[in-house]
Coordinates of C-alpha atoms and ligand atoms in Angstrom, one line a residue:
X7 CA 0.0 0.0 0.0
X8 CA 2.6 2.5 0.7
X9 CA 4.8 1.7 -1.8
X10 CA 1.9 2.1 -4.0
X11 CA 1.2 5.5 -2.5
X12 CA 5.0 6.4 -2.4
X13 CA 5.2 5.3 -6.5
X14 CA 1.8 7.4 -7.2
X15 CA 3.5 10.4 -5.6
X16 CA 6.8 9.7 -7.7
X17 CA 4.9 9.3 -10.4
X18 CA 2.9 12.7 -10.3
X19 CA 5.8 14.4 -9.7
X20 CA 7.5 13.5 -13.0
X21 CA 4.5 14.1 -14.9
X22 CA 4.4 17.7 -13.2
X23 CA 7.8 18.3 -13.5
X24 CA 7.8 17.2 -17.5
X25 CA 5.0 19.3 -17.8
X26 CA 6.8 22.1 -16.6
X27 CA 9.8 21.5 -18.4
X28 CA 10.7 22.5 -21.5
X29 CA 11.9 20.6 -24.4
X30 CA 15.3 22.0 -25.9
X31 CA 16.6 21.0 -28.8
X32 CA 20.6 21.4 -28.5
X33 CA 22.8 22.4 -31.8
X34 CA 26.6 20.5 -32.1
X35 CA 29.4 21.7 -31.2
X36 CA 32.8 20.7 -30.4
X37 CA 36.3 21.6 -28.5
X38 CA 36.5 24.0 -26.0
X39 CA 32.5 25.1 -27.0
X40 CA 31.0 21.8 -25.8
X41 CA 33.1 21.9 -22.7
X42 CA 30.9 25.2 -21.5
X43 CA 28.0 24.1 -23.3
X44 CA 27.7 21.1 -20.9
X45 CA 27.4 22.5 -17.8
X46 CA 24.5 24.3 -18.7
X47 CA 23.1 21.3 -20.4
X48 CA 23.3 19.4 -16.9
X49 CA 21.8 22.0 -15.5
X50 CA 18.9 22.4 -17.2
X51 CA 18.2 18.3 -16.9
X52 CA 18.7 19.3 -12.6
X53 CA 15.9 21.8 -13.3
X54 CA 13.5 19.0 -14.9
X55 CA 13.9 20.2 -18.8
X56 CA 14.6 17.6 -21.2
X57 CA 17.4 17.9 -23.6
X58 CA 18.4 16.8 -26.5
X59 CA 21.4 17.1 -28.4
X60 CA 22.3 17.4 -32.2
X61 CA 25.6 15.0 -32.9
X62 CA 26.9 14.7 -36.0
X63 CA 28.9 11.2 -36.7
X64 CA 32.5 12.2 -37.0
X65 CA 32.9 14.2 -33.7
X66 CA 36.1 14.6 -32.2
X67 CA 35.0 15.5 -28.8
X68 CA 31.4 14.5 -28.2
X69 CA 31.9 11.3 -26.8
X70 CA 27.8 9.6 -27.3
X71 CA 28.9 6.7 -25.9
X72 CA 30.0 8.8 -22.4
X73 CA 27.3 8.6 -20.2
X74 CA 24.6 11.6 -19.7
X75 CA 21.7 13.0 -18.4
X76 CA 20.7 14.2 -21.9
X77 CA 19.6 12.5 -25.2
X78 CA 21.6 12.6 -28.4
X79 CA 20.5 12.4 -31.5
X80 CA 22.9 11.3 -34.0
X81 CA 22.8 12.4 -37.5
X82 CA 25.3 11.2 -40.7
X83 CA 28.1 13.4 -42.2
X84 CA 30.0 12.7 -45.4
X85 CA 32.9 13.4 -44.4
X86 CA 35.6 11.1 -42.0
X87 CA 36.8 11.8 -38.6
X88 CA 40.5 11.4 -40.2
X89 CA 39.7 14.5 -42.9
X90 CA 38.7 16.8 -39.9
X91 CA 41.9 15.5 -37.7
X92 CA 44.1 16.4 -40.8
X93 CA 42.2 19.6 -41.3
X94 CA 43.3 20.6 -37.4
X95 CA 46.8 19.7 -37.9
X96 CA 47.2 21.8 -40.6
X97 CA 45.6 24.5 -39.0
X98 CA 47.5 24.2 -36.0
X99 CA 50.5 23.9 -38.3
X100 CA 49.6 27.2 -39.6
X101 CA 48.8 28.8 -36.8
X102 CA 51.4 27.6 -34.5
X103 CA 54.7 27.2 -36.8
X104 CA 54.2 29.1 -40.0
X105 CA 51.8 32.3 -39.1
X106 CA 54.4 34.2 -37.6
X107 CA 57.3 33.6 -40.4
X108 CA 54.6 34.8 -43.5
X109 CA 54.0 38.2 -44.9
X110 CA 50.7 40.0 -44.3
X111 CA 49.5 39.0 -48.0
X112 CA 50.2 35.2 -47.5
X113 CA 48.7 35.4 -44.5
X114 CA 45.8 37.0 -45.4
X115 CA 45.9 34.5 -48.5
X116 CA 45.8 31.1 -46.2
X117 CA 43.4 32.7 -43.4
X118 CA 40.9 33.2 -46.3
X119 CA 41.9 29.7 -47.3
X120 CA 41.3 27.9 -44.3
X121 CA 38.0 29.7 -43.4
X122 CA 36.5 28.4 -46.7
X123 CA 37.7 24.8 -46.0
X124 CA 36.4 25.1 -42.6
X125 CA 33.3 26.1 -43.9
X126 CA 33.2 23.7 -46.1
X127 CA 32.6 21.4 -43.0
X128 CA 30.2 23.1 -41.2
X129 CA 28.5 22.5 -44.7
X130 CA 28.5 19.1 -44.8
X131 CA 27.8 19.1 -41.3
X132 CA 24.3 21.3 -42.0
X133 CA 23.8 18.7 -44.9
X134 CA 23.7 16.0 -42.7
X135 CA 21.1 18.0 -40.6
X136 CA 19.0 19.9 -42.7
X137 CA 19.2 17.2 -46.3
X138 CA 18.5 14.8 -44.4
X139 CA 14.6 14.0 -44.5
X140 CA 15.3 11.6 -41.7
X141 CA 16.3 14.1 -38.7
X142 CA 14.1 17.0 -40.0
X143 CA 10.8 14.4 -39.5
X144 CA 12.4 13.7 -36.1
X145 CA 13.1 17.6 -35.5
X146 CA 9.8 18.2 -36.5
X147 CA 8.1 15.6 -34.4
X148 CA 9.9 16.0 -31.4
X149 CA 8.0 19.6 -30.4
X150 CA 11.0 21.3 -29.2
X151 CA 10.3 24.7 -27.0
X152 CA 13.4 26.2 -28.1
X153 CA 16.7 25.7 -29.7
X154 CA 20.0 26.5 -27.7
X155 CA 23.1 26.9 -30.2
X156 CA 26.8 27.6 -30.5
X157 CA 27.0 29.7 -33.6
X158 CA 29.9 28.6 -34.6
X159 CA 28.8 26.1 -36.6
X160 CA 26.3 27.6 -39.0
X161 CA 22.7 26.5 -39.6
X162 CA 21.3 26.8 -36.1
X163 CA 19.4 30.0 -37.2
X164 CA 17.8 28.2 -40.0
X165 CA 16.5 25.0 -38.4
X166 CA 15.2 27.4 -35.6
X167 CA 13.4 29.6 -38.3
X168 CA 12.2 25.7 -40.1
X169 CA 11.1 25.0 -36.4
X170 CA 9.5 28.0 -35.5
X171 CA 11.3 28.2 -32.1
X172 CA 12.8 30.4 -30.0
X173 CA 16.9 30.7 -30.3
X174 CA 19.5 31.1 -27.7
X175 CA 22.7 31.6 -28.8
X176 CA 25.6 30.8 -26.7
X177 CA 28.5 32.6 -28.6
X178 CA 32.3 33.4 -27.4
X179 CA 32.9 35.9 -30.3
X180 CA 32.7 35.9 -33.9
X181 CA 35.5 37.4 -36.6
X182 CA 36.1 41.0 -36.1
X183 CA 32.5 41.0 -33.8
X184 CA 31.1 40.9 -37.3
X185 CA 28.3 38.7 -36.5
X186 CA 27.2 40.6 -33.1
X187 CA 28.1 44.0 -34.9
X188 CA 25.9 43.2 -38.3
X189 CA 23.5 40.4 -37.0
X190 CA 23.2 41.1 -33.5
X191 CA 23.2 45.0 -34.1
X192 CA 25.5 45.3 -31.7
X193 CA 26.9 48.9 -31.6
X194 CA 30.6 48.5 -31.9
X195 CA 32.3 52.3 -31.8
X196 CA 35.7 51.8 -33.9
X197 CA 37.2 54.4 -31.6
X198 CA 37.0 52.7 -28.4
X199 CA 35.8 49.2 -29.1
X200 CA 39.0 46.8 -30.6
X201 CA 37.6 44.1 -33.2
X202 CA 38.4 40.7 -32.2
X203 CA 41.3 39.3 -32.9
X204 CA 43.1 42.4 -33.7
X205 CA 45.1 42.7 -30.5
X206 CA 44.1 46.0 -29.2
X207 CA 43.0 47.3 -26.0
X208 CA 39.9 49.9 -25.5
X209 CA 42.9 52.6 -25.0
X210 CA 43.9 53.4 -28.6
X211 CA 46.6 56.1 -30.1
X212 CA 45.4 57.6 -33.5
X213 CA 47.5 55.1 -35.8
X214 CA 45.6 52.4 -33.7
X215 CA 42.1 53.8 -34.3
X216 CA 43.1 53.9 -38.1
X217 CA 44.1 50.2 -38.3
X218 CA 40.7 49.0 -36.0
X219 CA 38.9 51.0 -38.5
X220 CA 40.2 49.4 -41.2
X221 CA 40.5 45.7 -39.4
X222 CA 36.2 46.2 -39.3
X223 CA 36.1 47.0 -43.1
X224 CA 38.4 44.2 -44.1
X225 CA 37.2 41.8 -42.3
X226 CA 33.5 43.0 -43.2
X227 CA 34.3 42.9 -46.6
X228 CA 36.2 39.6 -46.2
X229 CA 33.6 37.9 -44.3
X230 CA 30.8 38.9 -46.4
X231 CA 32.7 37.2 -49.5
X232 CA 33.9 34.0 -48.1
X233 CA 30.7 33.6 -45.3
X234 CA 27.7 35.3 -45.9
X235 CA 27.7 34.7 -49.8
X236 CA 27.8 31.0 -49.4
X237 CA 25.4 30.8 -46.7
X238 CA 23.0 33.1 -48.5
X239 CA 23.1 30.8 -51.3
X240 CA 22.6 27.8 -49.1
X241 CA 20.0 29.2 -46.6
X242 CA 18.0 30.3 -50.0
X243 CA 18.3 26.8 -51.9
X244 CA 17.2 25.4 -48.3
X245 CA 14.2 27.7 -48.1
X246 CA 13.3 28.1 -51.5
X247 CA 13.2 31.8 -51.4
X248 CA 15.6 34.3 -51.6
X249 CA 16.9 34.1 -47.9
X250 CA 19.9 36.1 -45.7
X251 CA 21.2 34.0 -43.5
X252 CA 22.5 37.2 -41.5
X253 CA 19.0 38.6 -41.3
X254 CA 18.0 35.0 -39.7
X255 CA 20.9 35.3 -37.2
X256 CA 19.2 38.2 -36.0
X257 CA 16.5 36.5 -35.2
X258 CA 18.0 34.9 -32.1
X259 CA 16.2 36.0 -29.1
X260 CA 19.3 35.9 -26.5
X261 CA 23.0 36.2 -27.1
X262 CA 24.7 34.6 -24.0
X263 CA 28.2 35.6 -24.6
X264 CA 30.9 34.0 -22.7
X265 CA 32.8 37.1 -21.1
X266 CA 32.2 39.3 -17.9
X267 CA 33.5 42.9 -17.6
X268 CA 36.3 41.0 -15.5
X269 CA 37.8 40.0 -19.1
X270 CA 35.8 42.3 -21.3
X271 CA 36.9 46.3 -21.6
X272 CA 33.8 48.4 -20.7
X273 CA 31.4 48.7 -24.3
X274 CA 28.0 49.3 -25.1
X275 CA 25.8 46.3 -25.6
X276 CA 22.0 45.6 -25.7
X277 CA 19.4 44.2 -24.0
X278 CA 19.4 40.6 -25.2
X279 CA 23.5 40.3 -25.1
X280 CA 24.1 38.6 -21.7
X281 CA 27.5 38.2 -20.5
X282 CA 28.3 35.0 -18.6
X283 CA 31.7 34.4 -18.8
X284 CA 33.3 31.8 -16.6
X285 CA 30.0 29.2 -17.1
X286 CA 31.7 26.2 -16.9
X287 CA 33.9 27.3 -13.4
X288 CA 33.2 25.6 -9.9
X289 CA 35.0 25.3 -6.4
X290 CA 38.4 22.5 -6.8
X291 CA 38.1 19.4 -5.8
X292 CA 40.2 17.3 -3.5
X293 CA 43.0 16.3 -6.0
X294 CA 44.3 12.2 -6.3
X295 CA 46.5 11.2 -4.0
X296 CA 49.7 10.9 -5.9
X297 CA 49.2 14.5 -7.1
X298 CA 48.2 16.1 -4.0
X299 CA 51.9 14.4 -2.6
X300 CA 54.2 15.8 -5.2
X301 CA 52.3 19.3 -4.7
X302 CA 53.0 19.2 -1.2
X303 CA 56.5 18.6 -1.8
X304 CA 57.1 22.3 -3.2
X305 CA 56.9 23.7 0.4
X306 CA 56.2 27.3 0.6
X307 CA 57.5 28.0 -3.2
X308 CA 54.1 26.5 -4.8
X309 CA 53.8 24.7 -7.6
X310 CA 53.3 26.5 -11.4
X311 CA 50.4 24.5 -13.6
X312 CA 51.5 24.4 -17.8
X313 CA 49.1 23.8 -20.2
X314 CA 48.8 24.7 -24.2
X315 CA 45.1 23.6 -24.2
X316 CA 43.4 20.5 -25.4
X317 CA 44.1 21.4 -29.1
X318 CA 47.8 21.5 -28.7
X319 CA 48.7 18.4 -26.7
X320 CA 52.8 18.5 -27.9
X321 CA 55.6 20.8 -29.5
X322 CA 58.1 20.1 -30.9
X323 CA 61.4 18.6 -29.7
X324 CA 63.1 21.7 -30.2
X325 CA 60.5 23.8 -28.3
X326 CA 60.1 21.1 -25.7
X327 CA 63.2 21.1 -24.4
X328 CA 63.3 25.4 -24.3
X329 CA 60.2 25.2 -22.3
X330 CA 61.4 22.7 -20.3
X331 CA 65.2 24.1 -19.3
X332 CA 63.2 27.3 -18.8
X333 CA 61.3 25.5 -16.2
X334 CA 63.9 23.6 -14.7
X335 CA 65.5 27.1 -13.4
X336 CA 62.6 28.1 -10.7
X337 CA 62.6 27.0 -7.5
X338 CA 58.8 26.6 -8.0
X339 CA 57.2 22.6 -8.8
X340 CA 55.8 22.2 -12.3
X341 CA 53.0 20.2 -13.5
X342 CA 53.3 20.2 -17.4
X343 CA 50.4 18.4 -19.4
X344 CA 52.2 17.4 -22.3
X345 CA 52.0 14.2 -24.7
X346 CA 55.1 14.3 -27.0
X347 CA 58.3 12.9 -26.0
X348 CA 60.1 13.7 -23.1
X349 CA 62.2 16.3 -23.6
X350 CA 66.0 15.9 -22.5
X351 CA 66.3 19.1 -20.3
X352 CA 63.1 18.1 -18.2
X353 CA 64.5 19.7 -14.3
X354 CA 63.9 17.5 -11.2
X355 CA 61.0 20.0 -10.0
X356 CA 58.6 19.6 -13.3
X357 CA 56.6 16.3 -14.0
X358 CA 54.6 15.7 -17.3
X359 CA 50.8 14.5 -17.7
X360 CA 48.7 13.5 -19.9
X361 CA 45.7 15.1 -18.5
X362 CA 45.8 17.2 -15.2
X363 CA 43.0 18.1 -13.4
X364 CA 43.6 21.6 -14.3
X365 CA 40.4 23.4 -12.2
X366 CA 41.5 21.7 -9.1
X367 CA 45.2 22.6 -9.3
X368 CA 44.5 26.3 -9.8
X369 CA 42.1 26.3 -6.8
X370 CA 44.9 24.8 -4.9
X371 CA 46.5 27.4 -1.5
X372 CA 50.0 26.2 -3.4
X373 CA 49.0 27.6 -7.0
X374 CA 51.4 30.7 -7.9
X375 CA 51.4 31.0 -11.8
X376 CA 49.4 29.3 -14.8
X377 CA 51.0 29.2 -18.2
X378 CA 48.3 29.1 -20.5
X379 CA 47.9 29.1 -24.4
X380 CA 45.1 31.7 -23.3
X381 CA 42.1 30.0 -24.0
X382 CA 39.1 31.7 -22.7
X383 CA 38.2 28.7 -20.2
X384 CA 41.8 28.5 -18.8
X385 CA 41.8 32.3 -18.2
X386 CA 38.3 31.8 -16.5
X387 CA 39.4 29.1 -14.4
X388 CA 42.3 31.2 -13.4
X389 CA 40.7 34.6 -12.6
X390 CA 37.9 32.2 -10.8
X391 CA 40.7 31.2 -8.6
X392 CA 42.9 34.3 -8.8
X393 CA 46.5 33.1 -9.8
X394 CA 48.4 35.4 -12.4
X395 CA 49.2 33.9 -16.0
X396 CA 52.0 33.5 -18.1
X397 CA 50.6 33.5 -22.3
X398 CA 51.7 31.7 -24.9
X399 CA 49.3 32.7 -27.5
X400 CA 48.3 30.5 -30.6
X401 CA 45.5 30.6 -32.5
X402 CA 41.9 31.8 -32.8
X403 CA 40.8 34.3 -29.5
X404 CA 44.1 33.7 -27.6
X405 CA 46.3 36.2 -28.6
X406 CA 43.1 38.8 -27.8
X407 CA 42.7 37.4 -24.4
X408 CA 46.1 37.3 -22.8
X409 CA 45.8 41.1 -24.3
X410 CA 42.9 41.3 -22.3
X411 CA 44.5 39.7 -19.5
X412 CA 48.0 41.7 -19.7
X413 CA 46.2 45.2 -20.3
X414 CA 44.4 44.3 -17.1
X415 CA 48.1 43.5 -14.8
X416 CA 47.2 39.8 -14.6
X417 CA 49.7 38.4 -17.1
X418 CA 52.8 38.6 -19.2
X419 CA 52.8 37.2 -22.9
X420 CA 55.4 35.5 -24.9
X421 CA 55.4 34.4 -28.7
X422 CA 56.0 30.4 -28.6
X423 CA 58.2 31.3 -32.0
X424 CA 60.9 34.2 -30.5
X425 CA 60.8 33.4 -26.5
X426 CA 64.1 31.5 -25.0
X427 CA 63.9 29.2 -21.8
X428 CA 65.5 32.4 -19.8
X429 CA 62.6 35.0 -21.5
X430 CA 60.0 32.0 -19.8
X431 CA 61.8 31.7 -16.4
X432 CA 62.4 35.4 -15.9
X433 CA 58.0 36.0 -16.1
X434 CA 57.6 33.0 -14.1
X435 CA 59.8 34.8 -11.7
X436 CA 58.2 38.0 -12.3
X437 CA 54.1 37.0 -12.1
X438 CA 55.1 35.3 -9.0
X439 CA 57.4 37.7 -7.2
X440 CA 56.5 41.4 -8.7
X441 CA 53.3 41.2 -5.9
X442 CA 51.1 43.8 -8.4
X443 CA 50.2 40.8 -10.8
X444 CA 48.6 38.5 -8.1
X445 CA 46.9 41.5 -6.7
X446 CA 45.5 42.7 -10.1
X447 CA 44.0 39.1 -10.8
X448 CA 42.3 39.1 -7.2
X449 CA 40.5 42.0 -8.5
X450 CA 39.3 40.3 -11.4
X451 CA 38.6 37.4 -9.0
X452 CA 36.2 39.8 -6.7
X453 CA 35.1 41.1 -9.7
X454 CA 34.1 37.7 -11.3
X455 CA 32.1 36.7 -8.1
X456 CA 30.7 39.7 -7.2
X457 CA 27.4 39.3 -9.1
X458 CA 23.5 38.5 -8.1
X459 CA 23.8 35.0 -9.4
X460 CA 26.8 33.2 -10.7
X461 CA 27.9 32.9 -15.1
X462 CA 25.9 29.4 -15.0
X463 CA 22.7 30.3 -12.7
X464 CA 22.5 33.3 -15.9
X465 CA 22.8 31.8 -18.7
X466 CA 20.2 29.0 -17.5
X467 CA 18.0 31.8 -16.3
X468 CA 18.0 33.4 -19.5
X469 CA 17.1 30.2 -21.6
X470 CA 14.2 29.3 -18.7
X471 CA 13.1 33.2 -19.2
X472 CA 12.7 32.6 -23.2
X473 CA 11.2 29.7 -22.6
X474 CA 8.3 30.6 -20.0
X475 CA 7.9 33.7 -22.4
X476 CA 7.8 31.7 -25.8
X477 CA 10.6 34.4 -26.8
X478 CA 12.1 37.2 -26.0
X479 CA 11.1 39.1 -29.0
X480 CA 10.6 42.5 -26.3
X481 CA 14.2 42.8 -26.1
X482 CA 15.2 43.3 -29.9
X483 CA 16.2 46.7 -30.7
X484 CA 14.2 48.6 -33.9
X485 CA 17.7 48.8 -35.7
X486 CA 17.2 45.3 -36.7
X487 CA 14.4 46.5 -38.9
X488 CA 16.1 50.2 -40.2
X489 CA 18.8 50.6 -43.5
X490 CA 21.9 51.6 -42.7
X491 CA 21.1 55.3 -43.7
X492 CA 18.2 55.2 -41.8
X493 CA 20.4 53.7 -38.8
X494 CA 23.1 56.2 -39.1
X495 CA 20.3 58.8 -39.5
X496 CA 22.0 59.7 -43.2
X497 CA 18.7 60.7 -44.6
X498 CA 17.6 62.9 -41.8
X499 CA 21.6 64.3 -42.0
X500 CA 20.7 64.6 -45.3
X501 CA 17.2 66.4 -44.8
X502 CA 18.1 69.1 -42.9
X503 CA 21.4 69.6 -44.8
X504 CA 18.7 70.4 -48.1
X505 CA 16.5 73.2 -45.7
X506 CA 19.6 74.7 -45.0
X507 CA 20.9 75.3 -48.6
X508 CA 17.2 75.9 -50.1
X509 CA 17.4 78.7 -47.2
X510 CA 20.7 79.5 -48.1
X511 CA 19.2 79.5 -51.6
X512 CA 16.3 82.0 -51.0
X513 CA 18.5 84.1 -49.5
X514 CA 20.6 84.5 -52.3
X515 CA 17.8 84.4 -54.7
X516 CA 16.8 87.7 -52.4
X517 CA 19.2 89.0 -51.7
X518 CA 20.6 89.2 -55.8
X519 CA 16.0 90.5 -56.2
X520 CA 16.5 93.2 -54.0
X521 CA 19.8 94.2 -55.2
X522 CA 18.2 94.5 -58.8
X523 CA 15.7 96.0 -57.7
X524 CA 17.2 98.9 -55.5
X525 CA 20.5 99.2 -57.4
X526 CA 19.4 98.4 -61.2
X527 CA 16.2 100.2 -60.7
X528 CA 18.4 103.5 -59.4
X529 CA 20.5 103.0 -61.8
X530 CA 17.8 103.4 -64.3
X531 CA 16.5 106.1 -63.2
X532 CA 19.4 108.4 -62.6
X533 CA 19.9 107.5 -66.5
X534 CA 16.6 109.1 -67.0
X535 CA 17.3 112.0 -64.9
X536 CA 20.4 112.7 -67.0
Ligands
NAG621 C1 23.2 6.9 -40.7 O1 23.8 5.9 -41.4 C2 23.5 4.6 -41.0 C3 24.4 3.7 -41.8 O2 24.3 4.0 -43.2 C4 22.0 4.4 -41.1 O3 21.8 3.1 -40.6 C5 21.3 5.4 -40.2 O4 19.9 5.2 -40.3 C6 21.7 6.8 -40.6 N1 21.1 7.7 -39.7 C7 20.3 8.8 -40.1 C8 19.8 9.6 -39.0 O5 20.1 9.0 -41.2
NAG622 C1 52.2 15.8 -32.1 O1 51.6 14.5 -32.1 C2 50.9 14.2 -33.2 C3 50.1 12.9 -33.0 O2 50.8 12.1 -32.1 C4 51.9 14.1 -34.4 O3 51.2 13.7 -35.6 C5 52.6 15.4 -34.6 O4 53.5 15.3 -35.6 C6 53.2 15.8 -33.3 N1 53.6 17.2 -33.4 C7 54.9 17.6 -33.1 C8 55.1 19.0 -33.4 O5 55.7 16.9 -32.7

């Protein structure tokens, strides 16, 4: 009898808590994306919503067979896991060994280059999605509430328009802001806002403002050739009417965007941008045994955590054993995640992993320094716990944020290309002993958890708000729907600029009627007179 009760009760309450839920249809992702994506996946299953996520075949780091509270739904690409692995090695090729050794017209040459292969992918990847008669039924049937998407791979906007849902976007930052800038109609002032990825701070000298201005405009006109035009075309064939795929970007309801002013430089932004930087960070946990030993062993000197990211597991030899004869020279105790070989000048204080438990480490009382390629969920983790950062730059947002970070007194930065082992020991030394950089990154630290509700309880806030709302169409600024004449208020410039020379005008014309009138007309008549 009271079991029977006890399963009634269970029983209502996942019927009411279904019912309250909202169904949310996830878009793929990968890398570094999927790692802050998750969290707020999990969350939302805690919170009784049920999710589902898009996952295309050949995924490097959504692991379907890893188990989790949310549903996958697999979908077939044309393309192999082994042509997107080569694709990455070239890029990281590029981007690590070559980028720095090429003139600005090569390298504007190969950038173009690889963003057209790379969108060649997310191609077939929307294929595989949207061709496929299969997962639209399934998408179709499976009355999804709302669609929650990392733009970065294209399409999400489309399938939310074929849906007719709501969109959250969950977005680190696109090209040169282009997409928030021109989609988003986010007002980006060349004067005081730097575009991303062009290495500038919100303090710019006149020669600076010139090349931001002109980093938009290329990168506009760049963008708009090698992105937009494709996906126009696409979005259209898809559609079956003439279709921009920019104008359905727009459409998103909510752009969460993973920064805080603790990273970001003070801009203006709108109502539906929400900045929840640092989504994915959390307390450390008790780290394993064996680990925990050797970072006792480093006494009151502390240990120093080294990682390039999960993209860039090894270097080579040559750059492995500078690192590591940089390292072996302070007193500190290193814990290196690195998967080449070992390198020959590897000191008695540093030990390589595979893996570390990076989080934990920097939320360790021993922590003092964390040399980081600079990816925006190292840095995160790092301002979370406060320890100051050494950067070593690579590819995509990196070299913008250890700008970021360095602008702010919370880092130093090296180029992995031109830095010598005694260039890396001398800013170990200097995060660790010059006491300004450790207090500059507890500022960010207060900063980062001074707020009404943490990155996380945000961003799942905002996508519970659109969904209780059906939208959040309220929040979308009339720009969306103005020309950019109208927007830059060119044809009321323009109005007032024509009442002023038509006044201008009938002054003349007066002026030149009343001059005829009194001079000619005298003249006339003293001729008479005469
Ligand atoms: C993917 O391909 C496999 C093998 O060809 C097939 O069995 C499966 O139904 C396909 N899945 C979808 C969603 O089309
Ligand atoms: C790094 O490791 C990968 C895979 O093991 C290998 O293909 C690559 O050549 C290595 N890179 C360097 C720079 O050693």
């Amino acid at each position: 009898m009271e079991l029977r009760l006890s399963t009634c009760i269970l029983l209502v309450l996942c019927v009411t808590s279904s019912a309250n839920g909202g169904n949310v249809l996830v878009w793929y992702t990968e890398g570094s994306h999927w790692i802050n994506m998750k969290p707020v996946l999990e969350t939302l299953v805690d919170r009784g919503h049920q999710v589902t996520v898009l996952v295309p075949s050949s995924s490097m780091y959504m692991n379907t067979n890893e188990p989790a509270r949310f549903h996958y739904e697999p979908f077939n690409v044309t393309f192999s896991l082994e042509a997107m692995e080569e694709f990455l090695e070239e890029f990281l090729q590029f981007s690590v060994y070559e980028i720095d050794y090429m003139s600005y017209w090569e390298l504007y040459i190969r950038f173009t280059d690889m963003m057209k292969a790379n969108l060649r992918f997310s191609i077939q990847y929307l294929d595989g999605v949207v061709k496929s008669e299969a997962i639209m039924t399934k998408l179709k049937e499976g009355n999804y509430d709302l669609l929650l998407a990392d733009p970065i791979y294209p399409g999400s906007d489309l399938v939310a328009d074929i849906l007719g849902i709501p969109l959250v976007f969950s977005l680190r930052f696109s090209l040169a802001n282009n997409w928030e800038r021109h989609c988003g109609q986010m007002p980006a002032p060349p004067s005081f806002v730097p575009g991303a990825m062009s290495k500038l701070t919100d303090k710019m000298d006149f020669s600076e403002r010139v090349w931001n201005f002109l980093f938009y405009a290329l990168q506009d006109i760049t963008i708009d050739h090698t992105f937009w035009n494709v996906l126009d075309r696409y979005y259209s064939d898809v559609k079956g009417t003439p279709t921009s795929a920019c104008e359905l970007m727009s459409k998103a309801d909510i752009w969460l965007i993973r920064t805080y002013w603790d990273f970001e430089f003070p801009r203006p932004f709108l109502p539906n941008f929400k900045y929840v930087g640092g989504i994915h960070c959390r307390p450390a946990k008790p780290l394993p045994e064996d680990l925990e030993e050797f970072v006792q062993s480093s006494g009151d000197d502390g240990i120093v955590i080294f990682t390039l990211g999960s993209v860039i597991s090894n270097v080579t030899k040559e750059k492995a054993n500078m690192i590591a004869s940089g390292l072996a020279q302070i007193p500190q105790k290193v814990l290196w995640r690195y998967r080449g070989e070992k390198p020959e000048t590897l000191g008695a204080n540093t030990q390589i992993y595979d893996w570390i438990p990076q989080n934990d480490l920097l939320g360790h009382p021993k922590a003092r320094a964390f040399i980081t390629h600079g990816g925006t969920n190292g840095i995160y983790e790092a301002i979370y716990h406060g320890v100051p950062m050494v950067g070593i730059p690579v590819f995509g947002d990196q070299p913008d944020n250890m700008v970021h970070m360095k602008a702010k007194g919370a880092a130093v930065i090296f180029n992995l290309n031109f830095m010598t082992s005694e260039d890396l020991r001398d800013a170990i030394n200097t995060v660790i002993n010059d006491k300004s950089y450790k207090e500059n990154v507890m500022r960010l630290s207060s900063i980062h958890h001074d707020r009404p509700m943490s990155a996380l309880e945000e961003a799942v806030f905002w996508i519970e708000f659109t969904l209780r709302n059906k939208g959040a169409k309220h929040l979308r600024v009339q720009a969306h729907e103005l020309t950019w004449y109208q927007y830059l208020s060119l044809d009321v410039l323009g109005f007032f600029f024509t009442i002023v020379l038509l006044i201008i005008f009938i002054f003349i014309k007066t002026c030149s009627f009343c001059w005829h009138r009194c001079c000619v007309r005298r003249g006339k008549t003293k001729r008479k007179a005469e």
